[in-house]
Tab-separated table of C-alpha atoms and ligand atoms in Angstrom:
chain	number	residue	atom	x	y	z
A	1	MET	CA	-4.432	80.979	64.340
A	2	ALA	CA	-6.996	83.789	64.691
A	3	ASP	CA	-6.969	86.900	62.484
A	4	ALA	CA	-4.245	89.508	63.109
A	5	HIS	CA	-6.807	91.988	64.411
A	6	TYR	CA	-7.503	89.570	67.287
A	7	GLU	CA	-3.891	88.430	67.807
A	8	LEU	CA	-1.930	91.711	67.605
A	9	PRO	CA	-2.255	93.661	70.892
A	10	GLU	CA	-2.247	97.063	69.091
A	11	LEU	CA	-5.228	95.948	66.952
A	12	ALA	CA	-7.065	94.095	69.747
A	13	ALA	CA	-6.889	97.390	71.683
A	14	LEU	CA	-8.954	99.015	68.892
A	15	TYR	CA	-11.698	96.355	68.955
A	16	ASP	CA	-14.060	97.961	71.465
A	17	ILE	CA	-13.854	101.300	69.605
A	18	ASP	CA	-14.922	99.563	66.401
A	19	SER	CA	-17.568	97.404	68.134
A	20	GLY	CA	-19.207	99.306	70.980
A	21	TRP	CA	-22.478	98.631	72.842
A	22	SER	CA	-25.459	98.086	70.523
A	23	GLU	CA	-28.897	96.428	70.312
A	24	ASP	CA	-27.398	92.991	69.622
A	25	ARG	CA	-25.439	93.238	72.883
A	26	ALA	CA	-28.630	94.226	74.740
A	27	PHE	CA	-30.456	91.209	73.226
A	28	TYR	CA	-27.935	88.762	74.744
A	29	LEU	CA	-27.794	90.615	78.061
A	30	ASP	CA	-31.595	90.245	78.345
A	31	LEU	CA	-31.387	86.528	77.471
A	32	ALA	CA	-29.367	85.862	80.613
A	33	GLY	CA	-32.465	86.932	82.604
A	34	ALA	CA	-32.834	88.594	85.960
A	35	GLU	CA	-31.825	85.679	88.202
A	36	PRO	CA	-28.106	84.850	88.459
A	37	SER	CA	-27.282	82.148	85.924
A	38	ARG	CA	-24.287	80.229	84.608
A	39	VAL	CA	-23.243	81.714	81.271
A	40	LEU	CA	-20.542	80.880	78.716
A	41	GLU	CA	-19.618	83.203	75.841
A	42	ILE	CA	-17.685	81.482	73.039
A	43	GLY	CA	-15.550	83.722	70.805
A	44	CYS	CA	-15.925	86.343	73.537
A	45	GLY	CA	-13.059	88.543	72.324
A	46	THR	CA	-12.795	91.409	74.804
A	47	GLY	CA	-16.002	90.174	76.440
A	48	LEU	CA	-18.124	93.304	76.108
A	49	VAL	CA	-21.354	91.379	76.780
A	50	SER	CA	-19.724	88.916	79.205
A	51	ARG	CA	-18.478	91.776	81.371
A	52	ALA	CA	-21.913	93.433	81.375
A	53	MET	CA	-23.493	90.102	82.438
A	54	ALA	CA	-20.901	89.603	85.185
A	55	ALA	CA	-21.614	93.125	86.452
A	56	ARG	CA	-25.296	92.050	86.802
A	57	GLY	CA	-24.334	89.098	89.001
A	58	HIS	CA	-24.253	86.238	86.490
A	59	ARG	CA	-21.459	83.664	86.760
A	60	VAL	CA	-19.708	84.205	83.433
A	61	THR	CA	-16.974	82.367	81.555
A	62	GLY	CA	-15.530	83.956	78.397
A	63	LEU	CA	-13.682	81.712	75.952
A	64	ASP	CA	-11.591	82.744	72.923
A	65	PRO	CA	-8.417	81.512	71.163
A	66	ALA	CA	-6.937	85.043	70.817
A	67	ARG	CA	-4.821	85.891	73.866
A	68	ALA	CA	-4.565	89.607	72.999
A	69	MET	CA	-8.380	89.924	73.010
A	70	LEU	CA	-8.659	88.078	76.352
A	71	ASP	CA	-5.922	90.305	77.849
A	72	SER	CA	-7.749	93.407	76.661
A	73	GLY	CA	-10.986	92.083	78.248
A	74	ARG	CA	-9.236	91.294	81.550
A	75	ARG	CA	-8.052	94.929	81.828
A	76	ALA	CA	-11.463	96.427	80.868
A	77	PRO	CA	-14.230	97.406	83.367
A	78	HIS	CA	-15.597	94.335	85.238
A	79	GLY	CA	-12.945	92.167	83.507
A	80	ASP	CA	-11.948	90.816	86.916
A	81	ARG	CA	-15.461	89.318	87.331
A	82	VAL	CA	-15.228	87.066	84.236
A	83	HIS	CA	-13.482	83.688	84.151
A	84	TRP	CA	-11.351	83.838	80.950
A	85	ILE	CA	-10.334	80.703	78.981
A	86	GLU	CA	-8.031	80.497	75.943
A	87	ALA	CA	-9.592	77.866	73.637
A	88	THR	CA	-11.654	77.376	70.491
A	89	ALA	CA	-15.325	76.465	70.154
A	90	GLN	CA	-14.283	73.099	68.687
A	91	ASP	CA	-11.824	72.005	71.391
A	92	PHE	CA	-12.794	73.550	74.752
A	93	SER	CA	-13.505	71.226	77.642
A	94	LEU	CA	-14.820	72.441	80.990
A	95	ALA	CA	-16.239	70.668	84.027
A	96	ASP	CA	-19.056	73.256	84.338
A	97	ARG	CA	-22.512	73.056	82.770
A	98	PHE	CA	-24.232	76.285	81.671
A	99	ASP	CA	-27.787	77.657	81.521
A	100	LEU	CA	-26.877	79.885	78.562
A	101	ILE	CA	-24.086	79.584	76.003
A	102	PHE	CA	-23.860	82.295	73.355
A	103	MET	CA	-21.741	83.462	70.427
A	104	THR	CA	-22.110	87.054	69.235
A	105	GLY	CA	-20.301	89.651	67.121
A	106	HIS	CA	-20.890	87.050	64.346
A	107	ALA	CA	-18.220	84.859	65.950
A	108	PHE	CA	-20.144	81.783	64.719
A	109	GLN	CA	-19.133	82.697	61.153
A	110	VAL	CA	-15.441	81.902	61.838
A	111	LEU	CA	-16.469	78.201	61.739
A	112	LEU	CA	-15.765	77.528	58.056
A	113	GLU	CA	-16.200	73.797	57.449
A	114	ASP	CA	-19.221	71.609	58.302
A	115	ASP	CA	-16.895	69.625	60.590
A	116	ASP	CA	-15.964	72.815	62.513
A	117	VAL	CA	-19.644	73.634	62.975
A	118	SER	CA	-20.599	70.063	63.963
A	119	ASN	CA	-17.697	69.718	66.410
A	120	ALA	CA	-18.501	73.075	67.972
A	121	LEU	CA	-22.239	72.276	68.256
A	122	THR	CA	-21.538	68.870	69.821
A	123	ASN	CA	-19.135	70.453	72.284
A	124	ILE	CA	-21.573	73.241	73.113
A	125	ARG	CA	-24.476	70.864	73.712
A	126	ARG	CA	-22.259	68.756	76.002
A	127	HIS	CA	-21.641	71.870	78.138
A	128	LEU	CA	-25.314	72.902	78.430
A	129	ALA	CA	-27.481	72.049	81.426
A	130	PRO	CA	-30.780	70.255	80.592
A	131	ARG	CA	-33.090	72.864	78.966
A	132	GLY	CA	-30.069	75.155	78.632
A	133	VAL	CA	-30.040	77.493	75.604
A	134	PHE	CA	-27.437	78.084	72.907
A	135	ALA	CA	-27.959	81.498	71.252
A	136	PHE	CA	-26.040	82.964	68.325
A	137	GLU	CA	-26.406	84.957	65.134
A	138	THR	CA	-25.037	84.616	61.619
A	139	ARG	CA	-25.525	86.972	58.670
A	140	ASN	CA	-28.209	86.056	56.102
A	141	PRO	CA	-26.262	84.850	53.030
A	142	VAL	CA	-28.789	86.179	50.496
A	143	LEU	CA	-27.606	89.761	51.033
A	144	ARG	CA	-24.677	91.032	48.923
A	145	TRP	CA	-22.183	91.057	51.804
A	146	GLU	CA	-19.279	91.288	49.350
A	147	ALA	CA	-20.526	94.803	48.480
A	148	ILE	CA	-21.530	95.750	52.056
A	149	PHE	CA	-18.131	94.738	53.473
A	150	HIS	CA	-16.129	96.694	50.870
A	151	THR	CA	-15.928	100.034	52.652
A	152	THR	CA	-13.814	102.545	54.581
A	153	GLY	CA	-14.065	104.169	58.008
A	154	THR	CA	-12.185	105.940	60.776
A	155	LEU	CA	-11.695	104.822	64.379
A	156	ALA	CA	-11.562	107.703	66.883
A	157	THR	CA	-8.834	106.561	69.305
A	158	GLU	CA	-7.431	108.453	72.302
A	159	THR	CA	-4.260	109.132	70.310
A	160	GLY	CA	-6.026	110.303	67.144
A	161	PRO	CA	-8.041	108.998	64.192
A	162	VAL	CA	-7.114	105.623	62.651
A	163	PRO	CA	-8.264	105.266	59.022
A	164	VAL	CA	-9.492	101.759	58.195
A	165	GLN	CA	-10.210	100.149	54.836
A	166	TRP	CA	-12.041	96.835	54.350
A	167	ARG	CA	-11.445	95.102	50.988
A	168	VAL	CA	-13.322	92.007	49.888
A	169	LEU	CA	-10.859	89.677	48.159
A	170	TRP	CA	-13.374	87.092	46.943
A	171	ARG	CA	-16.705	85.360	47.562
A	172	ARG	CA	-17.039	81.659	46.741
A	173	GLY	CA	-20.470	80.297	47.644
A	174	ASP	CA	-20.891	80.574	51.424
A	175	ILE	CA	-17.357	81.887	51.999
A	176	ILE	CA	-16.109	85.487	51.891
A	177	ARG	CA	-12.440	86.405	52.229
A	178	PHE	CA	-11.589	90.030	53.060
A	179	ASP	CA	-8.788	92.049	54.577
A	180	THR	CA	-8.752	95.069	56.869
A	181	HIS	CA	-6.099	97.791	56.552
A	182	TYR	CA	-5.397	99.869	59.681
A	183	GLN	CA	-3.285	103.037	59.201
A	184	LEU	CA	-1.594	103.317	62.602
A	185	ALA	CA	0.781	106.186	63.451
A	186	ASP	CA	3.778	103.833	63.141
A	187	GLY	CA	2.635	102.186	59.918
A	188	GLU	CA	-0.009	99.986	58.324
A	189	ARG	CA	-1.298	96.715	59.771
A	190	ILE	CA	-3.284	94.289	57.604
A	191	SER	CA	-5.557	91.583	58.971
A	192	GLU	CA	-6.998	88.867	56.707
A	193	SER	CA	-10.312	87.206	57.586
A	194	THR	CA	-12.507	84.443	56.201
A	195	LEU	CA	-16.158	84.051	57.190
A	196	ARG	CA	-18.879	81.562	56.321
A	197	PHE	CA	-22.410	82.701	55.533
A	198	MET	CA	-24.428	79.548	56.121
A	199	PRO	CA	-28.024	79.292	54.850
A	200	LEU	CA	-30.720	78.683	57.450
A	201	ASP	CA	-31.707	75.253	56.072
A	202	ARG	CA	-28.143	73.878	56.410
A	203	LEU	CA	-27.795	75.466	59.843
A	204	THR	CA	-31.052	73.872	60.988
A	205	GLU	CA	-29.941	70.452	59.671
A	206	LEU	CA	-26.685	70.623	61.621
A	207	LEU	CA	-28.433	71.790	64.822
A	208	ILE	CA	-30.998	68.986	64.634
A	209	ALA	CA	-28.286	66.397	63.793
A	210	THR	CA	-26.512	67.471	67.007
A	211	GLY	CA	-29.665	66.900	69.039
A	212	PHE	CA	-30.765	70.511	69.584
A	213	ASP	CA	-34.373	71.689	69.525
A	214	VAL	CA	-34.567	74.874	67.434
A	215	SER	CA	-36.771	77.037	69.675
A	216	ALA	CA	-36.739	80.376	67.799
A	217	ILE	CA	-35.342	82.034	64.689
A	218	PHE	CA	-35.453	85.844	64.585
A	219	GLY	CA	-34.491	88.212	61.781
A	220	ASP	CA	-33.713	91.223	63.933
A	221	TRP	CA	-32.784	92.214	67.483
A	222	ASP	CA	-36.377	93.296	68.248
A	223	ARG	CA	-37.287	89.576	67.885
A	224	SER	CA	-39.181	90.104	64.644
A	225	ALA	CA	-39.604	87.055	62.397
A	226	PHE	CA	-36.821	86.022	60.021
A	227	ASP	CA	-37.557	87.070	56.431
A	228	PRO	CA	-35.390	84.978	54.070
A	229	ALA	CA	-35.302	87.730	51.417
A	230	THR	CA	-34.586	90.824	53.517
A	231	SER	CA	-33.390	90.046	57.073
A	232	ARG	CA	-29.744	90.906	57.750
A	233	GLU	CA	-29.451	88.449	60.624
A	234	ILE	CA	-30.347	84.841	61.349
A	235	ILE	CA	-30.657	84.866	65.155
A	236	VAL	CA	-31.015	81.363	66.610
A	237	LEU	CA	-32.149	80.084	70.001
A	238	ALA	CA	-31.475	76.335	70.281
A	239	THR	CA	-32.357	74.301	73.367
A	240	ASN	CA	-30.643	71.254	74.829
A	241	PRO	CA	-33.589	68.872	75.392
A	242	ALA	CA	-31.804	66.862	78.078
B	1	SAM	C1	-15.870	89.494	65.787
B	1	SAM	S1	-15.085	88.838	67.231
B	1	SAM	C2	-16.459	88.801	68.355
B	1	SAM	C3	-16.048	89.110	69.777
B	1	SAM	C4	-17.178	89.246	70.794
B	1	SAM	N1	-18.036	88.082	70.814
B	1	SAM	C5	-18.002	90.476	70.559
B	1	SAM	O1	-19.194	90.349	70.264
B	1	SAM	O2	-17.476	91.584	70.661
B	1	SAM	C6	-14.849	87.132	66.802
B	1	SAM	C7	-14.049	86.368	67.842
B	1	SAM	O3	-14.049	84.979	67.487
B	1	SAM	C8	-12.801	84.452	67.920
B	1	SAM	N2	-12.534	83.160	67.260
B	1	SAM	C9	-11.821	82.889	66.152
B	1	SAM	N3	-11.797	81.567	65.911
B	1	SAM	C10	-12.527	80.978	66.897
B	1	SAM	C11	-12.867	79.620	67.219
B	1	SAM	N4	-12.474	78.609	66.442
B	1	SAM	N5	-13.590	79.393	68.330
B	1	SAM	C12	-14.011	80.404	69.111
B	1	SAM	N6	-13.734	81.714	68.854
B	1	SAM	C13	-12.996	81.989	67.768
B	1	SAM	C14	-11.799	85.541	67.564
B	1	SAM	O4	-10.565	85.384	68.249
B	1	SAM	C15	-12.579	86.805	67.937
B	1	SAM	O5	-12.290	87.243	69.240
């Protein structure tokens, strides 16, 4: 079961306001290249990047377990050009093979256990064409995310401002549990989330154990090198050798 903010239609409808176009989205759009290619986004949500890729002529599949997010993506601009699938990273099975598979919006961090990560990586590699690329990002665990996440904000919706509060409930090692409080006009909604912040060395071990070549690790969306002490992101390009 995905978090309430992905499962409840009234919260899924707020997602694109909270997470609009940004440099991370542009990074993945560029990765798809200029020539039409076969692309799969896993944990696509409303498919902001998938829809932009489809508008450029790529053949795009968007996969996510949260039906409300997929429905929101279907109704959004260019939503009719994406092939939408309701499934998880661990259990999807498609006949197609892809040139690029990606996970963004830190969707990779919903994979909590090593088994979840290994099953997802095995599944992803199986769906890549030879020399196909798997690209994703995860937040650098050395930063104090428990402090960064504990914040408030306001979403400017068409029907008025929605105050939002994020509260970190606990951090245990790689895992952070937090909830998000949305003050909607008809009452509060609370969504609870758990994310894993995996260190680069463990991530690299699991990628190599799955048979991937790790082709690049960046620390920022401008492709600058990963700095273990200061980078916010661990951005990974992994290639299927065969
Ligand atoms: C933060 S959203 C990212 C959405 C989109 N990629 C973006 O960048 O806007 C995380 C998404 O991961 C999805 N998700 C949760 N568990 C998943 C799983 N096991 N496999 C694939 N996606 C999952 C959620 O439903 C949600 O839509």
